[in-house]
Structure formats: C-alpha cells, structure tokens
PDB file of C-alpha atoms in Angstrom:
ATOM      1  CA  UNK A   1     180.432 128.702  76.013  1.00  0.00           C
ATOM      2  CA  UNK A   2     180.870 131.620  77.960  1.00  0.00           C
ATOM      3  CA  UNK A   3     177.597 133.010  79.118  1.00  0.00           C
ATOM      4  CA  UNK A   4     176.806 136.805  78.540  1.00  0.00           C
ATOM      5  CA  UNK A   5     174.004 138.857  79.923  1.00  0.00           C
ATOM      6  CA  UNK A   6     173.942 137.219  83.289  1.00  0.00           C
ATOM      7  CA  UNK A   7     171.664 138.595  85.700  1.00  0.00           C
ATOM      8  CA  UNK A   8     170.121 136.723  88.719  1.00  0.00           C
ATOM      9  CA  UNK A   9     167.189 133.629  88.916  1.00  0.00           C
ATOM     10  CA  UNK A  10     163.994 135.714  89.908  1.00  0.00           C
ATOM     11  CA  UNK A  11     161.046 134.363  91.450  1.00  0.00           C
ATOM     12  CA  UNK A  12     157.350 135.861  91.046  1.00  0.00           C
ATOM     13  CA  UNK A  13     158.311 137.358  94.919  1.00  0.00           C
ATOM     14  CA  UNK A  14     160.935 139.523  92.752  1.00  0.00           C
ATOM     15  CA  UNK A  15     158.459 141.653  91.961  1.00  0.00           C
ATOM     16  CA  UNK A  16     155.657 143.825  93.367  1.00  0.00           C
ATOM     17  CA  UNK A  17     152.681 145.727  92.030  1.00  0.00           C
ATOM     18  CA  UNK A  18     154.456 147.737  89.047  1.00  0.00           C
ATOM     19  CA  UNK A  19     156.149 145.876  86.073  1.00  0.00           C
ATOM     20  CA  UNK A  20     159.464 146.152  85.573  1.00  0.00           C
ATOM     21  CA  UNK A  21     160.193 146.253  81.403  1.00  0.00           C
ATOM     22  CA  UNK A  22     163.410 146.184  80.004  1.00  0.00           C
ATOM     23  CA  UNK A  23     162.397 147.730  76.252  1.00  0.00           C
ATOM     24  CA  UNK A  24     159.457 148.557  73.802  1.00  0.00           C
ATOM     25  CA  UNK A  25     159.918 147.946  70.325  1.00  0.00           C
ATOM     26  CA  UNK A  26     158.149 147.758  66.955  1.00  0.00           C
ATOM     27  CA  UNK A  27     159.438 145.236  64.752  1.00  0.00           C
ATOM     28  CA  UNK A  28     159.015 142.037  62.527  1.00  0.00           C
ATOM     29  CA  UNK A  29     158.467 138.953  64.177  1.00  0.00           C
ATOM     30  CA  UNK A  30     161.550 136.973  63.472  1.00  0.00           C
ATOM     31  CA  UNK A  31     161.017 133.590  64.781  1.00  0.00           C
ATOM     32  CA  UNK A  32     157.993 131.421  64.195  1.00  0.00           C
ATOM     33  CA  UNK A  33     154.165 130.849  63.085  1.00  0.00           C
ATOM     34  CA  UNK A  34     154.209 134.596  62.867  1.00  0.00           C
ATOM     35  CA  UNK A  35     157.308 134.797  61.253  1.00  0.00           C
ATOM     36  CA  UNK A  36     157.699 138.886  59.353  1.00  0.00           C
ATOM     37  CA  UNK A  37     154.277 139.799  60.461  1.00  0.00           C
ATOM     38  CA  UNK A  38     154.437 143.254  62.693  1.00  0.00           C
ATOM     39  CA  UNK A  39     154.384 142.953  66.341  1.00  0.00           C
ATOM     40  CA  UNK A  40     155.243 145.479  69.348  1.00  0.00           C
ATOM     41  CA  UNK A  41     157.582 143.716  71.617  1.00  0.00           C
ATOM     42  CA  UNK A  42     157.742 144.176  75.505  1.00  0.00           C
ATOM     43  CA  UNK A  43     161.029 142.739  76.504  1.00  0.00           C
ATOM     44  CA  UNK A  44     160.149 142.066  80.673  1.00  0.00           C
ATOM     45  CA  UNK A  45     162.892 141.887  82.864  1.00  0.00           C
ATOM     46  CA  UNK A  46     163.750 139.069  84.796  1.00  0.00           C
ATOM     47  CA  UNK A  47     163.665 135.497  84.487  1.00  0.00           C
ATOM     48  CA  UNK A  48     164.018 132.169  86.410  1.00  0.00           C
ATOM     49  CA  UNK A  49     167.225 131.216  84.421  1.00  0.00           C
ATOM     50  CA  UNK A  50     168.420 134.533  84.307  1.00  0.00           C
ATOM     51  CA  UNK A  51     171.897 133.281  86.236  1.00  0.00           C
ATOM     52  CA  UNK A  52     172.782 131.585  82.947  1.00  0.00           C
ATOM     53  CA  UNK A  53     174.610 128.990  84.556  1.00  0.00           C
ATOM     54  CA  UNK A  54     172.983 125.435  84.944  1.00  0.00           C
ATOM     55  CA  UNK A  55     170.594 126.361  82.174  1.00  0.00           C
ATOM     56  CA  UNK A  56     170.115 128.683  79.152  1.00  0.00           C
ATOM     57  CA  UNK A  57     173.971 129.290  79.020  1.00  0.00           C
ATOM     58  CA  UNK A  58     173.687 129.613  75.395  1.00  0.00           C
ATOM     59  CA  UNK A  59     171.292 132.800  75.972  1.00  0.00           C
ATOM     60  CA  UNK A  60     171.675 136.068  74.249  1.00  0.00           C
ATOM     61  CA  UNK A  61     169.171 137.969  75.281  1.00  0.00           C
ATOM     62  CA  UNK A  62     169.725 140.974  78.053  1.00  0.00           C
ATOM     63  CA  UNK A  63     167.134 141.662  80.486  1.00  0.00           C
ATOM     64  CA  UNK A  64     168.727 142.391  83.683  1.00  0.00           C
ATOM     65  CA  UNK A  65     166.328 143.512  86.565  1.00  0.00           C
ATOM     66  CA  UNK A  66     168.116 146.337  87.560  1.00  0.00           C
ATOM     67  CA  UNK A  67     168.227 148.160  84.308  1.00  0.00           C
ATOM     68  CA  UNK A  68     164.863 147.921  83.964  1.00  0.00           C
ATOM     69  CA  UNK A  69     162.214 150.801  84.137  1.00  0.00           C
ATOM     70  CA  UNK A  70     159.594 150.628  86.243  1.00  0.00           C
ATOM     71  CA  UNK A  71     155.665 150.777  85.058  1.00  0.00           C
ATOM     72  CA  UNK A  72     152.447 150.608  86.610  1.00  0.00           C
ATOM     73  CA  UNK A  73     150.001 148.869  84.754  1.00  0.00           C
ATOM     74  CA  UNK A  74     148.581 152.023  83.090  1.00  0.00           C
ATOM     75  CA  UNK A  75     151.867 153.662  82.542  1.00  0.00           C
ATOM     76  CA  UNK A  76     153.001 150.859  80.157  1.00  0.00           C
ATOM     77  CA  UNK A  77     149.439 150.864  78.785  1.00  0.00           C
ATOM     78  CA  UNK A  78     149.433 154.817  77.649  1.00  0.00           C
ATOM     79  CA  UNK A  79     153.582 153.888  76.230  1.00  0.00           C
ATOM     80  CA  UNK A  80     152.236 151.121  74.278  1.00  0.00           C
ATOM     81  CA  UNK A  81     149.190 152.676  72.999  1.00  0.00           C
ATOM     82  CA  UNK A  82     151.379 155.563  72.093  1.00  0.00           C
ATOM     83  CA  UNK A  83     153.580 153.253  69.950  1.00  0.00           C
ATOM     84  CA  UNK A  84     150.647 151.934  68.232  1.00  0.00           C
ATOM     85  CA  UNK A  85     149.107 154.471  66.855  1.00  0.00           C
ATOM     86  CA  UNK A  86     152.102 156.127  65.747  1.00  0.00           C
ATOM     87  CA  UNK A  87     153.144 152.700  63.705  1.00  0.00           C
ATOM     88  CA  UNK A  88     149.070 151.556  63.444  1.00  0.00           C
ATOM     89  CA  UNK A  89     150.226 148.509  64.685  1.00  0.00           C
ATOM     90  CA  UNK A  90     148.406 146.474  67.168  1.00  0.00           C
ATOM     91  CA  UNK A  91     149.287 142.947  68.233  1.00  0.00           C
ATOM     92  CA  UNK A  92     151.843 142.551  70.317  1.00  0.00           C
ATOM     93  CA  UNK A  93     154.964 139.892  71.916  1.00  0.00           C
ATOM     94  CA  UNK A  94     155.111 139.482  75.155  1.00  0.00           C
ATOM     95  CA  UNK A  95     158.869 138.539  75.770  1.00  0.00           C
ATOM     96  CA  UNK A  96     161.799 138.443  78.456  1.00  0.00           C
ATOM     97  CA  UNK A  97     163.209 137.073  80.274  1.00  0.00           C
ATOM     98  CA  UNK A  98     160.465 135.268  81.196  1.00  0.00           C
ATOM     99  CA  UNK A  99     157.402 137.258  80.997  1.00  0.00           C
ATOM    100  CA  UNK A 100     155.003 135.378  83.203  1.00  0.00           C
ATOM    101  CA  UNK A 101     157.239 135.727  86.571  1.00  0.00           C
ATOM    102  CA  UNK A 102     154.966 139.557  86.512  1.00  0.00           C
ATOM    103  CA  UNK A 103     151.626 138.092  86.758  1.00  0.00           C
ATOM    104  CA  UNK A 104     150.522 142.035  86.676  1.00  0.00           C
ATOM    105  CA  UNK A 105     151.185 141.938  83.038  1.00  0.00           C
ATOM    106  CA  UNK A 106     147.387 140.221  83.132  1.00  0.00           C
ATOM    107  CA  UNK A 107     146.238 143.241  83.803  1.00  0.00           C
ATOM    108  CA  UNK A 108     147.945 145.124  81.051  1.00  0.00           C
ATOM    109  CA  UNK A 109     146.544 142.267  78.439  1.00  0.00           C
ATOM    110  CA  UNK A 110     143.280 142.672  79.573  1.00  0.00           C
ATOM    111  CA  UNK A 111     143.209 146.111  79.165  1.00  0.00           C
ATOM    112  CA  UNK A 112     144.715 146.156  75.677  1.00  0.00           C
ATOM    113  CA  UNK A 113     142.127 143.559  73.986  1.00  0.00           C
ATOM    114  CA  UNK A 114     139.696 145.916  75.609  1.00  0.00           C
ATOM    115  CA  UNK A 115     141.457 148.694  73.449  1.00  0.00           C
ATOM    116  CA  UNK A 116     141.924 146.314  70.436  1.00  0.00           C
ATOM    117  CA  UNK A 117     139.442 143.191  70.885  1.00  0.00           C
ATOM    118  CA  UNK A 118     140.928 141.792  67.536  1.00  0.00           C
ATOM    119  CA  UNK A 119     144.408 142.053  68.647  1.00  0.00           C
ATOM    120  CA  UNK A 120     147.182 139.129  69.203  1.00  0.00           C
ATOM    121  CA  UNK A 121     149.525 138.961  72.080  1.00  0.00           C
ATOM    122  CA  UNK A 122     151.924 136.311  71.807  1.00  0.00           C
ATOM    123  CA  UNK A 123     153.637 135.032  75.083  1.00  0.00           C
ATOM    124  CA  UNK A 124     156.750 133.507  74.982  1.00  0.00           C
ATOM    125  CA  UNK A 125     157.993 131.339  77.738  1.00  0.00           C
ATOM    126  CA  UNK A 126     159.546 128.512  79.230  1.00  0.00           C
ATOM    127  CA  UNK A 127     156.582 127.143  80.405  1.00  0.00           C
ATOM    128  CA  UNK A 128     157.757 126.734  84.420  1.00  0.00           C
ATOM    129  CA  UNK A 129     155.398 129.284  85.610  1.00  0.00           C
ATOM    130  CA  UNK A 130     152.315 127.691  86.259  1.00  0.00           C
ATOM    131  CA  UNK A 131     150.343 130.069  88.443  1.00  0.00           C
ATOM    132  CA  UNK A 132     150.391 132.140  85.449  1.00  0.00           C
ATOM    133  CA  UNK A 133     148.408 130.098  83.378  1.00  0.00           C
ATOM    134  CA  UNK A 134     145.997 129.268  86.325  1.00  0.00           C
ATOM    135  CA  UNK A 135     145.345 133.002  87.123  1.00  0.00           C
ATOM    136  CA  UNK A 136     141.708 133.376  86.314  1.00  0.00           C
ATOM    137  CA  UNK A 137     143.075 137.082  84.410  1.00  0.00           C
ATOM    138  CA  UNK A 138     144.550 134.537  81.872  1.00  0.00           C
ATOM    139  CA  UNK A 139     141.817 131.736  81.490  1.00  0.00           C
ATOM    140  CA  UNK A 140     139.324 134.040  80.591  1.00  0.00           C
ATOM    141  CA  UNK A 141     141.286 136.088  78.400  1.00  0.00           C
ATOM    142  CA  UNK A 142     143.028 132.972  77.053  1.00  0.00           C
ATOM    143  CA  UNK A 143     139.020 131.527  75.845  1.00  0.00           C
ATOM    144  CA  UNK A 144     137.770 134.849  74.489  1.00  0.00           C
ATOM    145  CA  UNK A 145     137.308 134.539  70.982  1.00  0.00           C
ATOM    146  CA  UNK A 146     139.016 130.800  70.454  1.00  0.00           C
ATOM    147  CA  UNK A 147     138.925 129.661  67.210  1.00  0.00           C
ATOM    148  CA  UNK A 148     138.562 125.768  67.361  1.00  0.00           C
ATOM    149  CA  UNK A 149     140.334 125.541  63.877  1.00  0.00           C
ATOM    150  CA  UNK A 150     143.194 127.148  64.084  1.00  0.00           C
ATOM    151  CA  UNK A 151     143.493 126.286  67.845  1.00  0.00           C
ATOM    152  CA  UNK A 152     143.564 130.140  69.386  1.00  0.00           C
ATOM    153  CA  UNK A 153     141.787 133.425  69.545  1.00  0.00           C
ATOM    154  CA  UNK A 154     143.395 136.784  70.892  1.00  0.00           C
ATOM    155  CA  UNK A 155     146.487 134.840  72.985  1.00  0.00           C
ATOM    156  CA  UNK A 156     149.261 132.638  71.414  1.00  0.00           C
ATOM    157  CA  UNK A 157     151.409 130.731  73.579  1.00  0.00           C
ATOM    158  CA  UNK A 158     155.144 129.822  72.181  1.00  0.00           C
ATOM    159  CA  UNK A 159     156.287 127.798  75.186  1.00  0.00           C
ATOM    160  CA  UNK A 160     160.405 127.380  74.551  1.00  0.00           C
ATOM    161  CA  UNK A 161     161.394 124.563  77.405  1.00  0.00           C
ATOM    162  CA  UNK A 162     164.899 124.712  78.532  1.00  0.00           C
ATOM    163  CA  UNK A 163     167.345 122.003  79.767  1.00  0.00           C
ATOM    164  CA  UNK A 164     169.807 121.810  82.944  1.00  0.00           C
ATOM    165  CA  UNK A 165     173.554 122.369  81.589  1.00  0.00           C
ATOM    166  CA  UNK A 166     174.904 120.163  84.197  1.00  0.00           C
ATOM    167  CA  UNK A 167     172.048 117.234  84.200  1.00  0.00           C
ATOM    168  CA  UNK A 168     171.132 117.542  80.843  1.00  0.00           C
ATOM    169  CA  UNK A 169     167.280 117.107  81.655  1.00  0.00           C
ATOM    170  CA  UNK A 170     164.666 119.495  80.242  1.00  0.00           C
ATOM    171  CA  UNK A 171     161.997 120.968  82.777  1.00  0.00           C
ATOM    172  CA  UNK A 172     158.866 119.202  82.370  1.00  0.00           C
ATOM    173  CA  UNK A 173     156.297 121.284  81.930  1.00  0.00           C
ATOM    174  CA  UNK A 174     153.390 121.564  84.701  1.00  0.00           C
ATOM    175  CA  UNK A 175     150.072 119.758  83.567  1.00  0.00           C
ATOM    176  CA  UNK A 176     148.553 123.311  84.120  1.00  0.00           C
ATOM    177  CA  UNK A 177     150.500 124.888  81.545  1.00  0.00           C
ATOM    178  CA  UNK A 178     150.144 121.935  78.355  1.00  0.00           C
ATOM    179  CA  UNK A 179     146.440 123.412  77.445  1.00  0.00           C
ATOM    180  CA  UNK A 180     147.173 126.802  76.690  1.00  0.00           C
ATOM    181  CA  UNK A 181     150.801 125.749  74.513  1.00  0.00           C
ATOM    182  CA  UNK A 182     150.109 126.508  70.996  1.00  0.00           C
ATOM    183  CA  UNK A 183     153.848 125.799  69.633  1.00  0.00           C
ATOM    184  CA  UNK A 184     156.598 124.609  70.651  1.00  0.00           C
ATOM    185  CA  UNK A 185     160.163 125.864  70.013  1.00  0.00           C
ATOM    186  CA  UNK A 186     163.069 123.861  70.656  1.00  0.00           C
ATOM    187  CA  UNK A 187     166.381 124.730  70.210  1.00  0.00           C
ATOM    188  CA  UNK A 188     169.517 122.824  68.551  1.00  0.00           C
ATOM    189  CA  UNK A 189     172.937 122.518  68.662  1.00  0.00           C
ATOM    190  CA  UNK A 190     175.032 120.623  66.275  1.00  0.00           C
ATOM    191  CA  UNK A 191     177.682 119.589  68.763  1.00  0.00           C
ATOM    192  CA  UNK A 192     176.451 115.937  70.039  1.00  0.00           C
ATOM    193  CA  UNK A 193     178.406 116.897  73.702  1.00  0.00           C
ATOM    194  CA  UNK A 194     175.600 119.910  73.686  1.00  0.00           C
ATOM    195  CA  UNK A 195     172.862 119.416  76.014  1.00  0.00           C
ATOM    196  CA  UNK A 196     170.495 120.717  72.988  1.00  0.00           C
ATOM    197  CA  UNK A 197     171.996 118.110  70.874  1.00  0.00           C
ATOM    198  CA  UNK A 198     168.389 116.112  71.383  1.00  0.00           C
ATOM    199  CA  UNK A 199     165.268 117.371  72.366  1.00  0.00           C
ATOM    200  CA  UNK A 200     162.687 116.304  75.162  1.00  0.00           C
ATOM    201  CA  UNK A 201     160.733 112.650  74.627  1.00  0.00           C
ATOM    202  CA  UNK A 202     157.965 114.004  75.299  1.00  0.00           C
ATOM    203  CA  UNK A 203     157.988 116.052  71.886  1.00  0.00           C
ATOM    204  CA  UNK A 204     156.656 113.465  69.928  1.00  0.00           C
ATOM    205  CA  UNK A 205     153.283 113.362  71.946  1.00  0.00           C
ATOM    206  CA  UNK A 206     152.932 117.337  71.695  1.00  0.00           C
ATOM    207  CA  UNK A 207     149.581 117.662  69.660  1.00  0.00           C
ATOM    208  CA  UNK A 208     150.736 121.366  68.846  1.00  0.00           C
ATOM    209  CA  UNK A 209     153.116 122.890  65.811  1.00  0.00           C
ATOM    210  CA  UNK A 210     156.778 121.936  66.651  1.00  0.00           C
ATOM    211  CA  UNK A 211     159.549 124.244  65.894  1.00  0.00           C
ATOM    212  CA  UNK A 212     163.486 123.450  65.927  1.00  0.00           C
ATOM    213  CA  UNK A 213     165.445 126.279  66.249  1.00  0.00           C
ATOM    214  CA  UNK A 214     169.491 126.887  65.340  1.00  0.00           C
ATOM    215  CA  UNK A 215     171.061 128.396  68.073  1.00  0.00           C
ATOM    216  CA  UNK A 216     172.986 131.469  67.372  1.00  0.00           C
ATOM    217  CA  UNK A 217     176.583 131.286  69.108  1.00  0.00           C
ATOM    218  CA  UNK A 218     178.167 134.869  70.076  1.00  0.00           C
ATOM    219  CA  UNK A 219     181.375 135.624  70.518  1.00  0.00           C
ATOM    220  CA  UNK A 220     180.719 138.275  72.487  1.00  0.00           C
ATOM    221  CA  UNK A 221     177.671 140.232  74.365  1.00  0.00           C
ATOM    222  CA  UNK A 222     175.437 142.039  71.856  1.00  0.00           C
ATOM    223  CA  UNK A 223     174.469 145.435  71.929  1.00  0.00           C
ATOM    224  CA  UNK A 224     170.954 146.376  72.472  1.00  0.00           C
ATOM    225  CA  UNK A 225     168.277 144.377  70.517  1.00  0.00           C
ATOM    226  CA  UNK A 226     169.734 144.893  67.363  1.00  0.00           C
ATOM    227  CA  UNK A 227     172.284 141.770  66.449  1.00  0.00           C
ATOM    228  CA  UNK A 228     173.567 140.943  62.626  1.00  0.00           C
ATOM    229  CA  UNK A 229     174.503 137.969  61.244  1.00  0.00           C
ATOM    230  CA  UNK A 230     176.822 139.070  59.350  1.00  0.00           C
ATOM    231  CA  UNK A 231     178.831 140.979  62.018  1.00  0.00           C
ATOM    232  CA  UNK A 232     182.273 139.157  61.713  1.00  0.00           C
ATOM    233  CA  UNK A 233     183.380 140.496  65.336  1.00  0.00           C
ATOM    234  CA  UNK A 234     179.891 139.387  67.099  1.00  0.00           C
ATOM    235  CA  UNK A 235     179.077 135.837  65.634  1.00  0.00           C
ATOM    236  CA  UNK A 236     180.822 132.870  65.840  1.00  0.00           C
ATOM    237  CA  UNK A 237     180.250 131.652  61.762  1.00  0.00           C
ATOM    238  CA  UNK A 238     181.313 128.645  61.761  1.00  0.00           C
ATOM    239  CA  UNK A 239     179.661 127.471  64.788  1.00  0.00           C
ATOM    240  CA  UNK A 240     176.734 129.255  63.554  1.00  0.00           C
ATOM    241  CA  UNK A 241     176.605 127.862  60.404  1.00  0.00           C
ATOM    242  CA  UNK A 242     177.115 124.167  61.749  1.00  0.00           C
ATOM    243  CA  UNK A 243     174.019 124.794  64.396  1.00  0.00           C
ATOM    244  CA  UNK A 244     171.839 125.998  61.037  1.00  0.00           C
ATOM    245  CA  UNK A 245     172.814 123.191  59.116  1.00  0.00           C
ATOM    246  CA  UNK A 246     171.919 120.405  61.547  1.00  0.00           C
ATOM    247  CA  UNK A 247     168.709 122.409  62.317  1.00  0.00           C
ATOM    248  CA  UNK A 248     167.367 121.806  58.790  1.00  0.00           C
ATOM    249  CA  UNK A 249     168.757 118.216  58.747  1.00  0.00           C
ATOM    250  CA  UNK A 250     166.588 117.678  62.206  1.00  0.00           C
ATOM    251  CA  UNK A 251     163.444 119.141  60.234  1.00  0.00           C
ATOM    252  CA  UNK A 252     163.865 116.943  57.204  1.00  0.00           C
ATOM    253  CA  UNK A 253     165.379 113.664  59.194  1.00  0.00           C
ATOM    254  CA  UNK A 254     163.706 113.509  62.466  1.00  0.00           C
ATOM    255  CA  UNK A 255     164.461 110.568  63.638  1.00  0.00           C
ATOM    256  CA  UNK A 256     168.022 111.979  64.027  1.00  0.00           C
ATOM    257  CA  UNK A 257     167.244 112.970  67.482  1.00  0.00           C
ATOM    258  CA  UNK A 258     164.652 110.135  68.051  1.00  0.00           C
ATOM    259  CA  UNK A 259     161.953 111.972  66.554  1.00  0.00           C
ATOM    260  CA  UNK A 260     158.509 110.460  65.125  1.00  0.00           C
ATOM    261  CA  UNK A 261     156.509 113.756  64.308  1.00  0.00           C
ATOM    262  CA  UNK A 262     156.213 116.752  62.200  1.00  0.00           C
ATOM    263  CA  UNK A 263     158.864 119.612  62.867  1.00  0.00           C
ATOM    264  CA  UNK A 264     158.717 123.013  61.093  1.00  0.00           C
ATOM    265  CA  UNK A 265     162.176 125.246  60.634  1.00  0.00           C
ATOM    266  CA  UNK A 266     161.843 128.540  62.701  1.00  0.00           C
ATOM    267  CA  UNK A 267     165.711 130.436  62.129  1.00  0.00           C
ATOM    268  CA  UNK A 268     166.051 133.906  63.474  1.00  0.00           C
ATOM    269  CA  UNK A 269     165.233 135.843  60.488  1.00  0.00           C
ATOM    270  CA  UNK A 270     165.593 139.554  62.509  1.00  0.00           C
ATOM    271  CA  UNK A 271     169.503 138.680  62.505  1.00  0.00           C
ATOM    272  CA  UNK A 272     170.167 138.560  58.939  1.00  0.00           C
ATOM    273  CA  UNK A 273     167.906 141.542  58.359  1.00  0.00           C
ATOM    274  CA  UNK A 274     169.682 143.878  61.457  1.00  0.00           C
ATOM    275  CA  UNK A 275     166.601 145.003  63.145  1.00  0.00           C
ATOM    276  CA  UNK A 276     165.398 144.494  66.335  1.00  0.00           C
TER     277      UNK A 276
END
C-alpha cells in the first residue's frame, strides 16, 4: 500500500500558542455511536503518525502542518460560532490528525460549552497523548454534566489505537487515558498478511462500546474531504469490498480474530453518500 497524504510525526513542541486547523466543516457524522447525527468538524493539523510509514500507512486523511491556517483560540471560536448559527448546529468533532497534540484546543472547548452548555464535542484520537487527558482544562470539562448511564456528559472520547507496520504491535494506551475512552474503533483488513488483520488483546477487557471498522483502500490521494465510494478511479473495489465483508464477519463471528466480547459495525457511511 502506497501511503498518500504524508506529512511529518509532530510532537506537542510542534506547536505554540495558536492552533493550527486544517478545515471547518458541517456535516453528518459518518462513523460511529453518532452515526448521521449533525456535527461541525475541526480537522487539526498534525499528528504523531503523520509520516505514514511504520504506522497508519493505510491513512487517508490529509492534514499536513504546513497547509494549515493558523488560529488563536478566539479566532477559531468567532469561525465556529459563525458556522453554527448559520446551520443551528451545535455539537461538534474534534478530528485530525491527531487533535490532542494542540492542548490549546482546551481552551477553545471550554469556551464553547460556555456558549452551548448542552453541546457534544467528540474527540477522536489515538489515545498516545496522555498529557492531554491529564490537563486539568480536560478533567473538569470531561466531569461536567456526566451522565452515569450512558457513561458521558458534554465530551465523547472515540479513541482509534493504531499498530506499528513493521512490528505489528498496537500502542498501548497510557493508564491516564483508559478513563475518559468511551468507544473504541478498530480497524480491519481482510488480508491475514495485514497488520489490522487482528486487533489488540486487550480488546476483550475494554468495558466500553467496541467498534470494527472496514478500511477503505485508495488508489490514489483524495481530494479535499469529500471521497465517494463509488468513484471507479479513486477506490480500490475489490479490495474494498473484501475489507467490508470480513468487517461484518468479525462483528457477527468474533472469535475470528480471538475475540470474546460484543463488537458493533461502524462503516464509513459519508463515502457512499459523497459529503464531507
């Protein structure tokens, strides 16, 4: 697999006081517990992986650090807000990249339950960031408004843990971060030489929803945010189609990969509608 996007592995030192986003967007949620519900995305750029060379080859996402604009805290706040209230939409995905390299975003979250206090931010990440999660800015913002029953209040945490391409290990995830994870999405590949032919042992202890996720193979480097599906010249089909296929034979069978618990289907539903 030939990786596309490729930009560099940042570190938290990457970055400085302003945040550095790659796009806004209103859309549909396309992966997920949330799956079609409306969400404003903020794509940040940058991410640990971002080399797309020992891990997350298969990645199709771009987010390169120097094509990003540049923020402070209340800039992105009035663009957001902006967005909002022209599409009276108000929960929002935090996305990347890897979102929690900018620990300034905090400040941005805080400030936006402020503005909405019934609004959802979903974070999704990789889960190898753990001085994100033990930032006070996020504990207390994490706790406001928890619902025991469903397991979270205003933050949702969809931690996606990736694995080495040459070692074929999946980082473990820091005892810091395990708290806050309210799903986990792992992805699949149908090809048993794949590193994502199996998923992580420690999966079966998780005591949050599990999600197994098809991986999408490109032929080729997508443009923008908006992919298709059904674009012959950007999707490998067959490939495709053998990744979606094992996917929902994982969900049904688990103990094809060596699985005990529950797993839930998440495929990415914004391809085969053509929206971002």
């Amino acid at each position: 697999m030939i990786p596309i996007n490729v930009d560099f592995n940042a570190t938290k030192n990457d970055f400085g006081e302003d945040l550095l986003v790659t796009s806004v967007f209103y859309t549909l949620q396309g992966e997920g517990r949330f799956t079609g519900q409306r969400f404003i995305f903020i794509r940040l750029a940058g991410c640990n992986f971002g080399s797309k060379t020992q891990t997350c080859v298969q990645c199709d996402t771009a987010f390169q650090v120097a094509k990003a604009q540049r923020y402070t805290v209340k800039q992105l706040f009035d663009h957001v807000l902006q967005l909002a209230q022209s599409v009276n939409c108000h929960n929002i995905v935090l996305t990347g990249g890897e979102p929690t390299l900018q620990l300034n975003i905090l400040d941005f979250m805080n400030m936006w339950i402020a503005q909405y206090p019934h609004a959802l931010i979903q974070i999704e990440t990789n889960g190898s960031q753990p001085q994100f999660f033990m930032d006070p800015r996020f504990t207390s913002l994490y706790l406001m408004n928890y619902h025991k029953e469903i397991g979270f209040g205003n933050i949702y945490v969809c931690c996606s843990p990736k694995c080495n391409e040459q070692t074929g290990r999946y980082s473990e995830l820091h005892r810091k971060v395990w708290p806050y994870v309210n799903c986990l999405k792992l992805l699949v590949s149908a090809d048993p030489s794949n590193v994502y032919h199996k998923v992580p042992d420690y999966v079966d202890n998780a005591l949050c929803d599990v999600y197994i996720s098809p991986i999408t193979v490109y032929k080729k480097a997508p443009e923008g945010e908006v992919s298709s599906i059904w674009d012959h010249d950007l999707i490998d089909e067959v490939e495709t189609a053998r990744n979606y296929a094992f996917a929902a034979e994982v969900v049904m069978h688990p103990a094809l990969i060596g699985l005990h618990c529950e797993l839930q289907l998440s495929l990415q539903t914004h391809l085969f509608t053509a929206i971002a």
